[in-house]
């Protein structure tokens, strides 16, 4: 079974001998030994499970080996298809999670921006009120100074009145 499915490994000397003419010997060692020919069907490892067979009758043993290989490959293919379906489901689920996370980040960013806009509005409003607060502060200071002056005048008048009455 193993020998039946093994790929032939031609070397450069066999290819140049198979070519039949001496003028190709130089090409056989420079990379032309991998050219596709009927005798060298190429790698094809992804497409072929066995090398191409010459037209001949198969024995019962060979047929059994091929049938066993077929069953094994079909089971492996079914398992691979199921595994890729599971991987697709996992990938779809992770994509849904990422989409939900990205939407959350967008909402959170918009809320942060609205909060900053609100803070900016408050700061701008307070800044615009600075002259008003300054004016009110000055009015309070003027009133205090006026009342202090008035109180001082009252104190002096009371002292003078008390001195006149006492005296």
Coordinates of C-alpha atoms in Angstrom, one line a residue:
X1 CA 0.0 0.0 0.0
X2 CA 2.7 2.4 1.0
X3 CA 4.8 1.7 -2.1
X4 CA 1.7 2.0 -4.3
X5 CA 0.9 5.5 -3.1
X6 CA 4.5 6.8 -2.9
X7 CA 5.4 9.4 -5.5
X8 CA 8.3 8.6 -7.8
X9 CA 11.3 10.8 -7.3
X10 CA 13.2 11.1 -10.6
X11 CA 16.7 12.5 -10.4
X12 CA 18.4 14.5 -13.1
X13 CA 20.3 11.6 -14.6
X14 CA 17.2 9.5 -15.1
X15 CA 15.4 12.5 -16.8
X16 CA 18.3 13.1 -19.1
X17 CA 18.4 9.4 -20.0
X18 CA 14.7 9.4 -20.6
X19 CA 15.0 12.4 -22.9
X20 CA 17.1 10.2 -25.2
X21 CA 19.4 12.8 -26.7
X22 CA 22.6 14.1 -25.4
X23 CA 21.8 17.7 -26.1
X24 CA 19.3 17.9 -23.1
X25 CA 21.8 16.7 -20.5
X26 CA 22.8 20.2 -19.6
X27 CA 19.2 21.3 -19.2
X28 CA 18.4 18.3 -16.9
X29 CA 20.6 19.7 -14.1
X30 CA 19.5 23.3 -14.4
X31 CA 15.9 23.0 -13.4
X32 CA 14.3 21.4 -16.5
X33 CA 14.1 18.1 -14.8
X34 CA 10.9 19.4 -13.2
X35 CA 9.2 20.2 -16.5
X36 CA 5.8 18.5 -16.9
X37 CA 6.0 15.5 -19.3
X38 CA 4.0 12.3 -19.5
X39 CA 6.9 10.6 -17.6
X40 CA 7.1 13.4 -15.0
X41 CA 3.5 14.5 -14.3
X42 CA 4.6 17.1 -11.7
X43 CA 4.1 17.4 -8.0
X44 CA 0.3 17.4 -8.0
X45 CA 0.3 16.5 -4.3
X46 CA -2.8 18.5 -3.6
X47 CA -4.7 17.0 -6.5
X48 CA -3.5 13.4 -6.8
X49 CA -3.4 10.8 -4.1
X50 CA -1.6 8.3 -6.3
X51 CA 0.6 8.6 -9.3
X52 CA -1.1 8.1 -12.7
X53 CA -1.3 4.5 -13.4
X54 CA -0.5 2.9 -16.8
X55 CA -3.3 1.1 -18.4
X56 CA -3.1 -2.4 -16.9
X57 CA -5.3 -4.8 -15.1
X58 CA -5.5 -4.3 -11.3
X59 CA -5.2 -7.2 -8.9
X60 CA -7.7 -7.9 -6.2
X61 CA -5.0 -6.8 -3.6
X62 CA -4.5 -3.5 -5.5
X63 CA -8.3 -3.0 -5.7
X64 CA -8.6 -3.6 -1.9
X65 CA -5.8 -1.1 -1.2
X66 CA -7.4 1.5 -3.4
X67 CA -10.8 0.9 -1.8
X68 CA -9.3 1.2 1.7
X69 CA -7.5 4.4 0.7
X70 CA -10.8 5.7 -0.8
X71 CA -12.7 5.0 2.5
X72 CA -10.0 6.7 4.5
X73 CA -9.9 9.8 2.2
X74 CA -13.7 10.1 2.2
X75 CA -13.8 9.9 6.0
X76 CA -11.0 12.4 6.2
X77 CA -12.8 14.7 3.8
X78 CA -16.1 14.5 5.7
X79 CA -14.2 15.3 9.0
X80 CA -12.4 18.2 7.3
X81 CA -15.6 19.6 6.0
X82 CA -17.2 19.4 9.4
X83 CA -14.1 20.9 11.0
X84 CA -14.2 23.8 8.6
X85 CA -17.9 24.3 9.3
X86 CA -17.1 24.4 13.0
X87 CA -14.3 26.9 12.4
X88 CA -16.7 29.0 10.3
X89 CA -19.2 29.0 13.1
X90 CA -16.5 30.0 15.6
X91 CA -15.3 32.8 13.3
X92 CA -18.9 34.1 12.8
X93 CA -19.4 34.1 16.6
X94 CA -16.2 36.0 17.2
X95 CA -17.2 38.4 14.4
X96 CA -20.5 39.1 16.2
X97 CA -18.7 39.7 19.5
X98 CA -16.3 42.1 17.8
X99 CA -19.1 43.9 16.1
X100 CA -21.0 44.3 19.4
X101 CA -17.8 45.5 21.1
X102 CA -17.1 48.0 18.3
X103 CA -20.7 49.3 18.6
X104 CA -20.2 49.7 22.4
X105 CA -17.0 51.6 21.9
X106 CA -18.8 53.9 19.4
X107 CA -21.6 54.6 21.9
X108 CA -19.1 55.1 24.7
X109 CA -17.1 57.5 22.6
X110 CA -20.2 59.5 21.6
X111 CA -21.3 59.7 25.3
X112 CA -17.8 60.9 26.3
X113 CA -18.0 63.6 23.6
X114 CA -21.4 64.7 24.8
X115 CA -20.1 64.9 28.4
X116 CA -17.1 67.0 27.2
X117 CA -19.4 69.3 25.2
X118 CA -21.6 69.8 28.3
X119 CA -18.5 70.6 30.4
X120 CA -17.4 73.0 27.7
X121 CA -20.8 74.7 27.7
X122 CA -20.7 75.2 31.5
X123 CA -17.2 76.5 31.4
X124 CA -18.1 78.9 28.5
X125 CA -21.1 80.1 30.4
X126 CA -19.1 80.7 33.6
X127 CA -16.4 82.5 31.7
X128 CA -19.0 84.8 30.2
X129 CA -20.3 85.5 33.7
X130 CA -17.0 86.7 35.0
X131 CA -17.6 90.4 34.3
X132 CA -21.0 90.1 36.0
X133 CA -19.5 88.4 39.1
X134 CA -16.7 91.0 39.1
X135 CA -19.3 93.8 39.0
X136 CA -21.3 92.2 41.8
X137 CA -18.1 91.8 43.9
X138 CA -17.2 95.4 43.3
X139 CA -20.7 96.5 44.4
X140 CA -20.5 94.4 47.6
X141 CA -17.1 95.9 48.3
X142 CA -18.5 99.4 47.7
X143 CA -21.5 98.7 49.9
X144 CA -19.2 97.4 52.7
X145 CA -17.0 100.4 52.4
X146 CA -20.0 102.7 52.4
X147 CA -21.5 101.0 55.4
X148 CA -18.1 101.0 57.2
X149 CA -18.0 104.7 56.5
X150 CA -21.5 105.2 57.7
X151 CA -20.8 103.2 60.8
X152 CA -17.8 105.2 61.5
X153 CA -19.8 108.4 61.1
X154 CA -22.4 107.0 63.4
X155 CA -19.8 106.0 66.0
X156 CA -18.3 109.5 65.9
X157 CA -21.7 111.2 66.1
X158 CA -22.7 108.9 69.1
X159 CA -19.4 109.7 70.8
X160 CA -19.9 113.4 70.3
X161 CA -23.6 113.2 71.5
X162 CA -22.5 111.2 74.5
X163 CA -19.9 113.8 75.3
X164 CA -22.3 116.6 75.0
X165 CA -24.9 114.9 77.1
X166 CA -22.4 114.1 79.7
X167 CA -21.0 117.4 79.8

